CSV table of C-alpha atoms in Angstrom, one decimal:
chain,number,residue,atom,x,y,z
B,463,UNK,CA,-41.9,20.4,-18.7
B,464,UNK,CA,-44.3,23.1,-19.1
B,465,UNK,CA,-47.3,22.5,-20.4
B,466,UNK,CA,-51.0,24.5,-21.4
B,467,UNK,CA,-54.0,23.3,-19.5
B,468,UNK,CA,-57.2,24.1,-21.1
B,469,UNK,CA,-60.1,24.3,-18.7
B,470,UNK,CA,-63.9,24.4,-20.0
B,471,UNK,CA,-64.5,26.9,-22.1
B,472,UNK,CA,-61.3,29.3,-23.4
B,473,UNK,CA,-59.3,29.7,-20.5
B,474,UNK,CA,-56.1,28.7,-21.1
B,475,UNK,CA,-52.7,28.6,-18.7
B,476,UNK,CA,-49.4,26.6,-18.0
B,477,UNK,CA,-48.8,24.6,-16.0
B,478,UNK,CA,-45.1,22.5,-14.9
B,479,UNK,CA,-44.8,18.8,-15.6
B,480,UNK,CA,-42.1,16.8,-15.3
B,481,UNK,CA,-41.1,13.3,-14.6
B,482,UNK,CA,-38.7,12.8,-11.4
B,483,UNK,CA,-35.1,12.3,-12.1
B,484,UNK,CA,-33.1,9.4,-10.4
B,485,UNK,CA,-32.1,11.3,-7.8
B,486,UNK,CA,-35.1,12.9,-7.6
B,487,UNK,CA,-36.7,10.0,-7.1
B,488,UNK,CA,-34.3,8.2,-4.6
B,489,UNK,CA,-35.5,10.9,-2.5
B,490,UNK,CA,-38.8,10.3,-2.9
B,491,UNK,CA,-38.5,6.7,-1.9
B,492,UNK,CA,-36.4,7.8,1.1
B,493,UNK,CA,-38.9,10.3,2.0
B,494,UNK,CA,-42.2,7.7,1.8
B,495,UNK,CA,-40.2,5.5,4.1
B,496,UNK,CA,-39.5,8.8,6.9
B,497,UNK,CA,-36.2,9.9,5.9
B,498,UNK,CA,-33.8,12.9,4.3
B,499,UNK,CA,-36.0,15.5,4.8
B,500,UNK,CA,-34.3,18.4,5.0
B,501,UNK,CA,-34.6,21.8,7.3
B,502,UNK,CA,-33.1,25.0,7.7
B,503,UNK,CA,-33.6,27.0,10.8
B,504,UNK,CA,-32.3,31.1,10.0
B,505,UNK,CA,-32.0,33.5,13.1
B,506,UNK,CA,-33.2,36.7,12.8
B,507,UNK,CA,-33.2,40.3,14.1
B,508,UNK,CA,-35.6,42.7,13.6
B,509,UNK,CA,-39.3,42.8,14.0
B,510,UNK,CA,-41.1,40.8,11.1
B,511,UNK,CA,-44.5,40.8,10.9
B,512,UNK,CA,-46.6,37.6,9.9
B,513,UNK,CA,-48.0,39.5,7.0
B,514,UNK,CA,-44.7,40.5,5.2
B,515,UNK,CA,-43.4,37.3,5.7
B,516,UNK,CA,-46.2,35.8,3.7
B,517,UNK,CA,-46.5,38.4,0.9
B,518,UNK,CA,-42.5,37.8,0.9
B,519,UNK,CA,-42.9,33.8,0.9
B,520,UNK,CA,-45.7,34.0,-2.1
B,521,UNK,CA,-43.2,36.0,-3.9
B,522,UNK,CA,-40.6,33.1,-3.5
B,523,UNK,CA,-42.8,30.5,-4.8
B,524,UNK,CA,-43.9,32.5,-7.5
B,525,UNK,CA,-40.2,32.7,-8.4
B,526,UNK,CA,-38.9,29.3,-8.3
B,527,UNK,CA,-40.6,26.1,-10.1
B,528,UNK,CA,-39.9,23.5,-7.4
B,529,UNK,CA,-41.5,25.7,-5.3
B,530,UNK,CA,-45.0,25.5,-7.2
B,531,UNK,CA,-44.8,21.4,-7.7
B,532,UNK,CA,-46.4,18.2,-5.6
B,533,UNK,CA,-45.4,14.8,-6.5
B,534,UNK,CA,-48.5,12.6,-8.0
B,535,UNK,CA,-47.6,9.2,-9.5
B,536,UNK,CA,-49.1,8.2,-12.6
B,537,UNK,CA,-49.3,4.7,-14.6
B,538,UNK,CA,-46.4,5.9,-16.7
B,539,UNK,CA,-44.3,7.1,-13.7
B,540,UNK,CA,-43.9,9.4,-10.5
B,541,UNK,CA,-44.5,13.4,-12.2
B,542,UNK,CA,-44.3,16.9,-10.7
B,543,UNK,CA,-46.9,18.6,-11.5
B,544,UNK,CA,-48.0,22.2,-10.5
B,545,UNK,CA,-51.9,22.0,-10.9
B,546,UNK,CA,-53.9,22.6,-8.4
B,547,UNK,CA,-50.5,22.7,-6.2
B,548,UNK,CA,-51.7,25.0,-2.5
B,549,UNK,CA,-49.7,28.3,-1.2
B,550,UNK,CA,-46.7,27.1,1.2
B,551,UNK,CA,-48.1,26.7,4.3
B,552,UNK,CA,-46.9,28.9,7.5
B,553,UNK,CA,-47.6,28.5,10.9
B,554,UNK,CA,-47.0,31.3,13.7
B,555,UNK,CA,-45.5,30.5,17.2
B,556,UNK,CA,-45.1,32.4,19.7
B,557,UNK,CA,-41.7,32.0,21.1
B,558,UNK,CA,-41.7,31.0,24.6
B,559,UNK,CA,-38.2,30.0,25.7
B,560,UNK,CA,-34.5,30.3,23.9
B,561,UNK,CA,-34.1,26.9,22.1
B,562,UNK,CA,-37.7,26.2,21.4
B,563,UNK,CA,-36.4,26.4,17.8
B,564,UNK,CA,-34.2,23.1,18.5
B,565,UNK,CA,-37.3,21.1,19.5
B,566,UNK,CA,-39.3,22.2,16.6
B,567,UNK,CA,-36.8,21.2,14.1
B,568,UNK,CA,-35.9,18.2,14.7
B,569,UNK,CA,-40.0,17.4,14.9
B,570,UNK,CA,-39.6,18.8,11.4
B,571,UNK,CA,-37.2,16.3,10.4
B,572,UNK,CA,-39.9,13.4,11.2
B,573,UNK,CA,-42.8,15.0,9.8
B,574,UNK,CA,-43.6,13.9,6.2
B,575,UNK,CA,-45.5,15.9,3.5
B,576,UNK,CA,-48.5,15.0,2.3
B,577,UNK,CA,-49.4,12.6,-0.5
B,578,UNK,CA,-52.4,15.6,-1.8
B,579,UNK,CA,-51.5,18.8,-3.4
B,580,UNK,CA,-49.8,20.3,-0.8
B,581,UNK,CA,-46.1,22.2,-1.6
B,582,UNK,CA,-42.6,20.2,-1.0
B,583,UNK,CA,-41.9,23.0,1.4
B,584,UNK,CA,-43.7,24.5,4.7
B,585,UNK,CA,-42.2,27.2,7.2
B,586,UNK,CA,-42.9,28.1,10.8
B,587,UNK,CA,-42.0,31.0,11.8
B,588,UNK,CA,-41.6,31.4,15.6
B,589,UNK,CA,-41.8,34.9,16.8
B,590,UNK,CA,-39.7,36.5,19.5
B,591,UNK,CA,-41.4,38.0,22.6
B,592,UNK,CA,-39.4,41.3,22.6
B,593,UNK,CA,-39.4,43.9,19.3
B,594,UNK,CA,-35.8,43.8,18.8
B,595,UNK,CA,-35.2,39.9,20.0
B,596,UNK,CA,-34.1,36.6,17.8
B,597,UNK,CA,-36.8,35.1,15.6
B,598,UNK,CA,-36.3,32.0,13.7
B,599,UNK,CA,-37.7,30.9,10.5
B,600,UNK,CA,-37.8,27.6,10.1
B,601,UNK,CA,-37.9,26.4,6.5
B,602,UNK,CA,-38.8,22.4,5.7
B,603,UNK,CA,-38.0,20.5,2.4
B,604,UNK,CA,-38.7,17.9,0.9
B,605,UNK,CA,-35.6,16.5,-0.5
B,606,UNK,CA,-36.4,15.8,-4.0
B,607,UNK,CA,-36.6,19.4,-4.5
B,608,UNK,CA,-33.5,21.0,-2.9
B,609,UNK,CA,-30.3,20.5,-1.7
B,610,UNK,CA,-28.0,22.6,0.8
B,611,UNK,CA,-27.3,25.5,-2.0
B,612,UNK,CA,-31.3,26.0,-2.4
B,613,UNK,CA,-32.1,26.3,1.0
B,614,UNK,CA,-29.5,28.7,1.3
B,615,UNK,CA,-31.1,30.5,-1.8
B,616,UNK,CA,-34.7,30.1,-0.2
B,617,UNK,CA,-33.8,32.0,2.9
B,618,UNK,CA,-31.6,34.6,0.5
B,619,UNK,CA,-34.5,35.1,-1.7
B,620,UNK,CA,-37.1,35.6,1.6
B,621,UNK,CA,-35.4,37.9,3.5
B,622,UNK,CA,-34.7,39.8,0.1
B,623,UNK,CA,-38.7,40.3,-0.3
B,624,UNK,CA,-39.3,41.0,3.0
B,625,UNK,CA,-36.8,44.2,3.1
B,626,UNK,CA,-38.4,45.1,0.5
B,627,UNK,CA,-41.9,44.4,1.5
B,628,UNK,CA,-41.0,46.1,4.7
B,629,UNK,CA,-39.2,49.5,2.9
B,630,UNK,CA,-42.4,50.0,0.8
B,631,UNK,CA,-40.7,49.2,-2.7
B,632,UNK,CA,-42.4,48.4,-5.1
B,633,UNK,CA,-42.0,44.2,-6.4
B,634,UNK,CA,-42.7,44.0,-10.0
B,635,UNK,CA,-44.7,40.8,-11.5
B,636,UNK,CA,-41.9,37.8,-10.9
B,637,UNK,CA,-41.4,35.8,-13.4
B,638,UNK,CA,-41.4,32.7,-13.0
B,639,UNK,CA,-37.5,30.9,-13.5
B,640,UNK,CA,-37.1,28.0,-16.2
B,641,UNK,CA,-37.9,24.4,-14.9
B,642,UNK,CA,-34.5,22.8,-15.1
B,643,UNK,CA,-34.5,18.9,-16.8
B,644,UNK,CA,-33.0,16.0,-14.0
B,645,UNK,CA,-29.5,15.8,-13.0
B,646,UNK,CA,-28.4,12.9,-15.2
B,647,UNK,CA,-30.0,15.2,-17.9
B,648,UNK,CA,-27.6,18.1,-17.0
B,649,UNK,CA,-24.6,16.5,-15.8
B,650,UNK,CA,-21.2,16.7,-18.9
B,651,UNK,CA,-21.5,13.4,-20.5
B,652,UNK,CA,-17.5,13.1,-19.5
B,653,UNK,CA,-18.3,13.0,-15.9
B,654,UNK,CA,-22.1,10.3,-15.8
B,655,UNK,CA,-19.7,7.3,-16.3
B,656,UNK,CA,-17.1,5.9,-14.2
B,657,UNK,CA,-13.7,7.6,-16.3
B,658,UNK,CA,-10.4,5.6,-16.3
B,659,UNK,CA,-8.3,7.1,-14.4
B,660,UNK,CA,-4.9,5.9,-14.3
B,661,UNK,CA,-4.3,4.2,-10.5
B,662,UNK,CA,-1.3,5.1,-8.7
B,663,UNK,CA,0.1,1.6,-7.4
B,664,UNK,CA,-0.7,2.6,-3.8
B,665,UNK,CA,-4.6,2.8,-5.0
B,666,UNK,CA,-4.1,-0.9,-7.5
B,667,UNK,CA,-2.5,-2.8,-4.7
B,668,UNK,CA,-3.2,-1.5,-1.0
B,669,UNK,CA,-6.3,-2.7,0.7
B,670,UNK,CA,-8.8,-0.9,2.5
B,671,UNK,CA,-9.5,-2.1,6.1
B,672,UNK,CA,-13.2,-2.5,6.7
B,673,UNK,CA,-14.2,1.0,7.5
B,674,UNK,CA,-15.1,1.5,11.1
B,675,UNK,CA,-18.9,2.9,12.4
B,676,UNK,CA,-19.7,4.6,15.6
B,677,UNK,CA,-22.7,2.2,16.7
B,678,UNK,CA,-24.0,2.5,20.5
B,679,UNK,CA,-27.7,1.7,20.6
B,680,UNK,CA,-29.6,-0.9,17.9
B,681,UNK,CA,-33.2,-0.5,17.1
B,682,UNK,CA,-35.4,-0.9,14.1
B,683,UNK,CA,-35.8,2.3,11.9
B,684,UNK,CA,-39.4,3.4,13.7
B,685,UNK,CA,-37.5,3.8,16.5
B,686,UNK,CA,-34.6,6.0,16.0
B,687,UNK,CA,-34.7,10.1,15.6
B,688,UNK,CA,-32.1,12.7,14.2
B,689,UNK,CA,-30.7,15.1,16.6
B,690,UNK,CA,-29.2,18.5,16.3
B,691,UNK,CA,-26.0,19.5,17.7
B,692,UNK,CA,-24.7,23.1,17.0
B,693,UNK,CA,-21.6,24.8,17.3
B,694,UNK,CA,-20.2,27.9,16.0
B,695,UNK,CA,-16.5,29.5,14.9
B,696,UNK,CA,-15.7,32.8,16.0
B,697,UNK,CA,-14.9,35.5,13.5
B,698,UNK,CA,-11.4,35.3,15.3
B,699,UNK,CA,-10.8,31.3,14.7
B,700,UNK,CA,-12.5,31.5,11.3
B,701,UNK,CA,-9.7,34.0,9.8
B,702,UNK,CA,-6.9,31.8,11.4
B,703,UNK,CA,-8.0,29.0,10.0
B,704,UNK,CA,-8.8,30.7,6.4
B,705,UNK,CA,-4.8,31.7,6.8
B,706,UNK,CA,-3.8,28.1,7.5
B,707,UNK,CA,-5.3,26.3,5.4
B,708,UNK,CA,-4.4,28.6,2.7
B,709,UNK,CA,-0.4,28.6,4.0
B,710,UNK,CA,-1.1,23.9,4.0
B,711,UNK,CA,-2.3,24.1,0.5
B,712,UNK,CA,-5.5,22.9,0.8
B,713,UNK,CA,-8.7,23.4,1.5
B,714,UNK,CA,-11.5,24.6,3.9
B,715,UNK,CA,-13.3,21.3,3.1
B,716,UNK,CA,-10.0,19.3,3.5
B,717,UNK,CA,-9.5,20.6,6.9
B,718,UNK,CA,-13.2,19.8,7.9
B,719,UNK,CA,-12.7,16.4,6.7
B,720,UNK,CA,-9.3,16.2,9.0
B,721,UNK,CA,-11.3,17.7,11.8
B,722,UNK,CA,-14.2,15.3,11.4
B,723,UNK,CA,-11.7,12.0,11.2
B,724,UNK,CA,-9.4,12.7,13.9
B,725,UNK,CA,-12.0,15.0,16.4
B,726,UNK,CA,-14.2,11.1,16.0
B,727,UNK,CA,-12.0,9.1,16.7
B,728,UNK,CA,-10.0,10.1,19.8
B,729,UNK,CA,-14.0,9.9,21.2
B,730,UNK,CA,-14.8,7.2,19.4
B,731,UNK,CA,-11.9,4.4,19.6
B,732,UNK,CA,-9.3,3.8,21.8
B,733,UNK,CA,-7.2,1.4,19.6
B,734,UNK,CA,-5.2,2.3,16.3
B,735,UNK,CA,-4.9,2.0,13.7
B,736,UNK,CA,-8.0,2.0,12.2
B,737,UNK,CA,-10.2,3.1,9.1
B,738,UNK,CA,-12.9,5.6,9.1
B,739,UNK,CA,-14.9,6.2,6.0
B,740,UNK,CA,-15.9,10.2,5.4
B,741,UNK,CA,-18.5,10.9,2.2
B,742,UNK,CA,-18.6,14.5,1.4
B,743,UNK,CA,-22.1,16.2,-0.6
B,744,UNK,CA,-20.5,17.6,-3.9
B,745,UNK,CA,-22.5,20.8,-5.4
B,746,UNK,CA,-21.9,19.8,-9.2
B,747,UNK,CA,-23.9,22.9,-10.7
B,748,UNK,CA,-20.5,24.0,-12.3
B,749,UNK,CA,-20.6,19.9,-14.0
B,750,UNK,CA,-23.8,20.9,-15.9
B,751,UNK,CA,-24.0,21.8,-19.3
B,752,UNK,CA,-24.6,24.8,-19.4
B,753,UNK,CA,-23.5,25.6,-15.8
B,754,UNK,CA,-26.6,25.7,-13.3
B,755,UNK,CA,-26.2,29.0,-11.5
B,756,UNK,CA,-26.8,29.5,-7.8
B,757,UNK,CA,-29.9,31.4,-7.9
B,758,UNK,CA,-31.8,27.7,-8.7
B,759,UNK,CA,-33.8,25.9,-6.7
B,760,UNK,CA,-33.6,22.1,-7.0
B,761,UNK,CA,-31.1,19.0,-6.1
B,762,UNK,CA,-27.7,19.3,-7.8
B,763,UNK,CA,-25.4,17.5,-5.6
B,764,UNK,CA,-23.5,14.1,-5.7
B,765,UNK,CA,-21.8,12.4,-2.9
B,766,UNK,CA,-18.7,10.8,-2.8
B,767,UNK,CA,-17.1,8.8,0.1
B,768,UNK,CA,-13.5,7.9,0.9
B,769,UNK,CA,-11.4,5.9,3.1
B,770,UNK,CA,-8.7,7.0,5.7
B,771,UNK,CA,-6.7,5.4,7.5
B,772,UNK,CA,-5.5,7.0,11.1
B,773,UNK,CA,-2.8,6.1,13.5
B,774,UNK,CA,-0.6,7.6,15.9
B,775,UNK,CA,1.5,9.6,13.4
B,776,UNK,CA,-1.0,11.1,11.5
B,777,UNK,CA,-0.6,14.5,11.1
B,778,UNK,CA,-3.9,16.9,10.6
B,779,UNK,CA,-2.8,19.3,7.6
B,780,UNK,CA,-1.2,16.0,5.7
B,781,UNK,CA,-4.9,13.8,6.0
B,782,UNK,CA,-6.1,17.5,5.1
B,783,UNK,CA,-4.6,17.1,1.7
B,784,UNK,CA,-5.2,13.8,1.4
B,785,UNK,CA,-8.6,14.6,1.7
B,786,UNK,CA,-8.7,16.9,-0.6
B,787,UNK,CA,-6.5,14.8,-3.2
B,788,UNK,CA,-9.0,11.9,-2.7
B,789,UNK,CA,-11.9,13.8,-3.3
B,790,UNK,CA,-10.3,15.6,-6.4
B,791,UNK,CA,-9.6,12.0,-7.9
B,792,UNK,CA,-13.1,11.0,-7.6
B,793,UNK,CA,-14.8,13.8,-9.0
B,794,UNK,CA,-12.5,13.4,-12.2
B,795,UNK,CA,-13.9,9.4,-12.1
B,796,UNK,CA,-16.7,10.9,-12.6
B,797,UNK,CA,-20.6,10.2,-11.2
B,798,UNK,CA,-22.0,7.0,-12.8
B,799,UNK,CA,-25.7,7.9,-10.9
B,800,UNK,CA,-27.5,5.8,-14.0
B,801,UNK,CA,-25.3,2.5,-12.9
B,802,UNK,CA,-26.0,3.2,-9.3
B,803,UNK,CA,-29.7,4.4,-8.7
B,804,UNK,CA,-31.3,2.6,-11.8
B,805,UNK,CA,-32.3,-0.6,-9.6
B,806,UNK,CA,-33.1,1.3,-6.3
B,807,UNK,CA,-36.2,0.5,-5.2
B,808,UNK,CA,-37.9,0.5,-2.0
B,809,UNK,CA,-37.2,-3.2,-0.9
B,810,UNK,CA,-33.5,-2.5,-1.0
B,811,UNK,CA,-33.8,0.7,0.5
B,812,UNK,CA,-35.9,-0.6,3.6
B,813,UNK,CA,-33.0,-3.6,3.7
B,814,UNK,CA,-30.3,-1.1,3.6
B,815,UNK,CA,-31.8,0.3,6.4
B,816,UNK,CA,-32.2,-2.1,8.5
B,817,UNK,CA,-28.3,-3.3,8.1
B,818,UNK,CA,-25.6,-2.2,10.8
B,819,UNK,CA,-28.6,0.6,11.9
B,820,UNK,CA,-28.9,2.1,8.3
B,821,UNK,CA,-25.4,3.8,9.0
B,822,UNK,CA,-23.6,3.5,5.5
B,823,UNK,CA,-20.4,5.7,6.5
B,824,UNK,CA,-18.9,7.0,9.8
B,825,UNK,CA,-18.8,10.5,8.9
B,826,UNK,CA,-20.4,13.0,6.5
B,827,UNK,CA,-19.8,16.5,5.5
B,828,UNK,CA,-21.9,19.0,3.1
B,829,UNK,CA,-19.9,22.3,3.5
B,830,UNK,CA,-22.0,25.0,1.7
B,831,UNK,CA,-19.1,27.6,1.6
B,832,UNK,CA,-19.4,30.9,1.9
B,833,UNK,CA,-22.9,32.2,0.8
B,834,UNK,CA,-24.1,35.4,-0.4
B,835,UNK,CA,-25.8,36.3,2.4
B,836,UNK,CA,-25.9,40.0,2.9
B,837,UNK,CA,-24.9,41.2,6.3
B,838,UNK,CA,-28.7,42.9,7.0
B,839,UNK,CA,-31.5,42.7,4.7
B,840,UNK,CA,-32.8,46.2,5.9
B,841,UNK,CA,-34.1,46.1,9.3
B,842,UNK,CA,-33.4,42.6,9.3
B,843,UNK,CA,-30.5,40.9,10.4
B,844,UNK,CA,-29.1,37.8,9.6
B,845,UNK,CA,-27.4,36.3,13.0
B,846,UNK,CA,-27.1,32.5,12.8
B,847,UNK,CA,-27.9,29.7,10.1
B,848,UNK,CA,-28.2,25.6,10.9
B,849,UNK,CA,-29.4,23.1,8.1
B,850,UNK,CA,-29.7,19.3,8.8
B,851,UNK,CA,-31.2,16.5,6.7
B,852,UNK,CA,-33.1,13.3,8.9
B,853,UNK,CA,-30.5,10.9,8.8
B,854,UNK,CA,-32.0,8.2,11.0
B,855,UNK,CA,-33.4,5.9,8.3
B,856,UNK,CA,-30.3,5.4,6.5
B,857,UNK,CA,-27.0,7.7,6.4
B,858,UNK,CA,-23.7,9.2,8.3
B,859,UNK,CA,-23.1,8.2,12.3
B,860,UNK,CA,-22.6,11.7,12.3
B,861,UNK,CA,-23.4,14.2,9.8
B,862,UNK,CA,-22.1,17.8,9.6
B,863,UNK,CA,-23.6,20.9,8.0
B,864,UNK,CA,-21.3,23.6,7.2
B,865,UNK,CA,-22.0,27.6,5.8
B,866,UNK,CA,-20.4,30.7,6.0
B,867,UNK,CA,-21.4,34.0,6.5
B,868,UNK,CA,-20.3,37.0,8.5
B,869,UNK,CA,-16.8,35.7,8.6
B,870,UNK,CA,-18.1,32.9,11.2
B,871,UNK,CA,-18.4,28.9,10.5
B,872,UNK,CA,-21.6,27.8,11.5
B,873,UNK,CA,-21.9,23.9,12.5
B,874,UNK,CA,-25.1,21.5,12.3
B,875,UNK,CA,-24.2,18.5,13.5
B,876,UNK,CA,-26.8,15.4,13.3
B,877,UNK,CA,-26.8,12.0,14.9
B,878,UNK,CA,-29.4,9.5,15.4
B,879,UNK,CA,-30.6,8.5,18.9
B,880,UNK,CA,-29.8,5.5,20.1
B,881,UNK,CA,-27.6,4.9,17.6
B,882,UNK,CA,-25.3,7.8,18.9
B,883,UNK,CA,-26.4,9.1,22.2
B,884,UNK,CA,-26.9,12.5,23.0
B,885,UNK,CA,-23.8,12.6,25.6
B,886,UNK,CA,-21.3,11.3,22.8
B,887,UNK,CA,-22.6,13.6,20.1
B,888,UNK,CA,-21.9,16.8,22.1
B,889,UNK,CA,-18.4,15.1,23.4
B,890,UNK,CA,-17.6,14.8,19.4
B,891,UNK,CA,-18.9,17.9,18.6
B,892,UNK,CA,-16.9,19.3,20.9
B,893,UNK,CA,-14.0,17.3,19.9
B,894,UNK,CA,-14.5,18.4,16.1
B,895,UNK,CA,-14.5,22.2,16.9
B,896,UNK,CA,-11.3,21.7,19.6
B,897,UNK,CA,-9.0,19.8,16.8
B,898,UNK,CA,-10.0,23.0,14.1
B,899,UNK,CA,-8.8,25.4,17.3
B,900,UNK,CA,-5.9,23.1,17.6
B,901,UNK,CA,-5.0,22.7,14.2
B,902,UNK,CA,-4.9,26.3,13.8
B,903,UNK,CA,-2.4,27.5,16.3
B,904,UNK,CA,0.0,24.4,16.5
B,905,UNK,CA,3.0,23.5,14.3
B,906,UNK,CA,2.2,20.1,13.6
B,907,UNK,CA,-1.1,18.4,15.3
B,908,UNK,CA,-1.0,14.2,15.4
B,909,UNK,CA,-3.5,11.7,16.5
């Protein structure tokens, strides 16, 4: 973990060390082949400079350890280590036209770190013509250090130095935060198994169709590229839906899942019934023991996936709470991540890939929740947020990204080209976002 490094002489410091975790190092597999890296792209307002955006990004890696770390493998295993680990590196840009930010990011997605000393994290920072106009900071991880809750506590922390920076306080020496052990490590010994759970008879005896996928366009993994589709809730259809799902009994996530299955497939299939699978990403900091708070920086979050089955009477609050119940019951199973990632390797991933286009569910959702942001950081404003991982070696047909702030739902959707063209994304994106509307203001909403 941490370490003392003596160099010639009597100069003596610490430095971090640690071996990757299973998780960890899934991701790192996934990432050597060209996948699941992961960027965030925050929309500002407010004229920030290049140099307060360094001195505020120095201060962030200072604070957090997974920050400081590059991957170096090692007879006895794959190791973060912190020595002789480089500044994260920012580039300026100049913006030239609205959604020049779109094309840079999903370039980010493709472009892998480097196998030297470099950081698990770069930024670009592309800087709006006008004094007063949007500027987006574009933040790129590597996924063996972060999940959705870090990045969202990466651009929290940033803008938090920069008002600072720019208001002329004065930033005390930051400490350095505690380098956290991997998952399986933290994870309640109750919930790293598979639990016995008592089945209900419809779970022992009812058989689950074969799951359905939303396949278009084949083509090895080399040739496939994550795309970025983005929508947004208004402040207005964000507080009716809050009040709905609150009157159904369930869940903001629940209805996002019911969204997500029924806005797919009335684009996607014309014939019912049928079975779509939906895997949510599970933030299991509060699973830990002790808790891990949300001020860390590092990959606490499980999936689970579930089954549905849609027809013509399906009603949207019902598969809501079914959603909801389903995931519930999982999560009490517990996450056996020992069983499942111990024999990962590389051959199996690169096979996994290359079966039914690497797409392993129809649907995915990592709903962040509502974060902390503030809503200005000083003279900077927070207006819009988007995070996407690269989903086109292996993951979701389509992928959704969820935060909110400023009583508004912001929506990252991905999908992989040719696998899901560009057309059908946007007519399912919009479908998503019309069934939430829907859902909202009608008594009872079918299929």
């Amino acid at each position: 973990m941490l370490k003392k490094l003596i160099y010639s002489g009597s100069t003596i410091i610490d430095y971090l060390n640690r071996e990757l975790g299973l998780v960890e190092n899934l991701f790192k597999i996934l990432h050597d082949l060209g996948g699941m890296i992961l960027v965030n792209v925050a929309q500002i307002e407010g004229t920030l400079t290049p140099d307060i955006l360094q001195q505020a990004l120095n201060l962030v890696q200072k604070r957090h350890p997974m920050l400081q770390v590059h991957i170096v493998d090692l007879p006895d295993g794959t190791y973060f280590q912190s020595v002789g680990t480089l500044k994260i590196p920012l580039r300026f840009i100049d913006k030239q036209h609205e959604y020049q930010w779109l094309n840079i990011a999903e370039s980010e997605l493709h472009q892998k770190f480097s196998a030297l000393c470099e950081p698990l994290c770069r930024v670009t920072f592309l800087r709006s013509s006008t004094s007063n106009g949007i500027s987006e900071i574009i933040a790129t991880f590597h996924h063996a250090i972060t999940d959705g809750m870090s990045c969202m506590c990466f651009i929290h922390d940033l803008l938090s130095y920069c008002q600072q920076i720019a208001d002329g306080e004065h930033i005390s020496e930051v400490a350095t935060m505690e380098l956290l052990p991997p998952l399986e490590n933290l994870l309640a010994s109750s919930l790293t198994h598979q639990n016995k759970v008592e089945e209900t008879p419809e779970k022992t005896h009812k058989e689950i169709p074969i799951p359905k996928l939303i396949i278009e366009g084949e083509v090895p993994p080399s040739q496939r590229r994550t795309r970025l589709v983005t929508r947004i809730l208004s402040p207005e259809m964000t507080l009716k839906l809050k009040e709905r799902y609150k009157q159904e009994k369930t869940t903001i996530h629940g209805a996002l899942c019911a969204a997500m299955l029924l806005g797919t497939a009335k684009i996607a299939f014309t014939d019912t019934p049928h079975s779509l699978s939906c895997g949510s990403s599970v933030n299991v900091r509060k699973f830990c023991e002790p808790e891990v708070n949300d001020e860390y920086i590092g990959d606490f979050a499980l999936v689970v996936t579930e089954h549905h089955t849609l027809d013509q009477t399906t009603n949207f609050w019902d598969l809501a709470r079914e959603c909801k119940s389903k995931i519930s019951y999982s999560i009490s199973r517990g996450f056996p991540i020992q069983d499942k990632l111990r024999n990962l390797d590389k051959d199996l991933i690169i096979k996994i890939s290359e079966e039914q286009n690497g797409r392993n569910e129809a649907l995915h959702i990592s709903n962040l929740g509502q974060t902390k942001f503030l809503n200005e950081y000083g003279i900077f404003k927070m207006k819009s947020l988007y995070f996407v991982p690269g989903v086109h070696l292996m993951g979701a047909c389509l992928w959704l990204g969820v935060v909110t702030f400023h009583e508004q739902v912001f929506c990252s959707f991905a999908h992989v080209v040719p696998v899901v063209s560009a057309k059908t994304a946007e007519l399912l994106a919009d479908s998503v976002i019309a069934t939430i509307q829907k859902a909202c203001v009608s008594e009872s909403l079918t299929f």
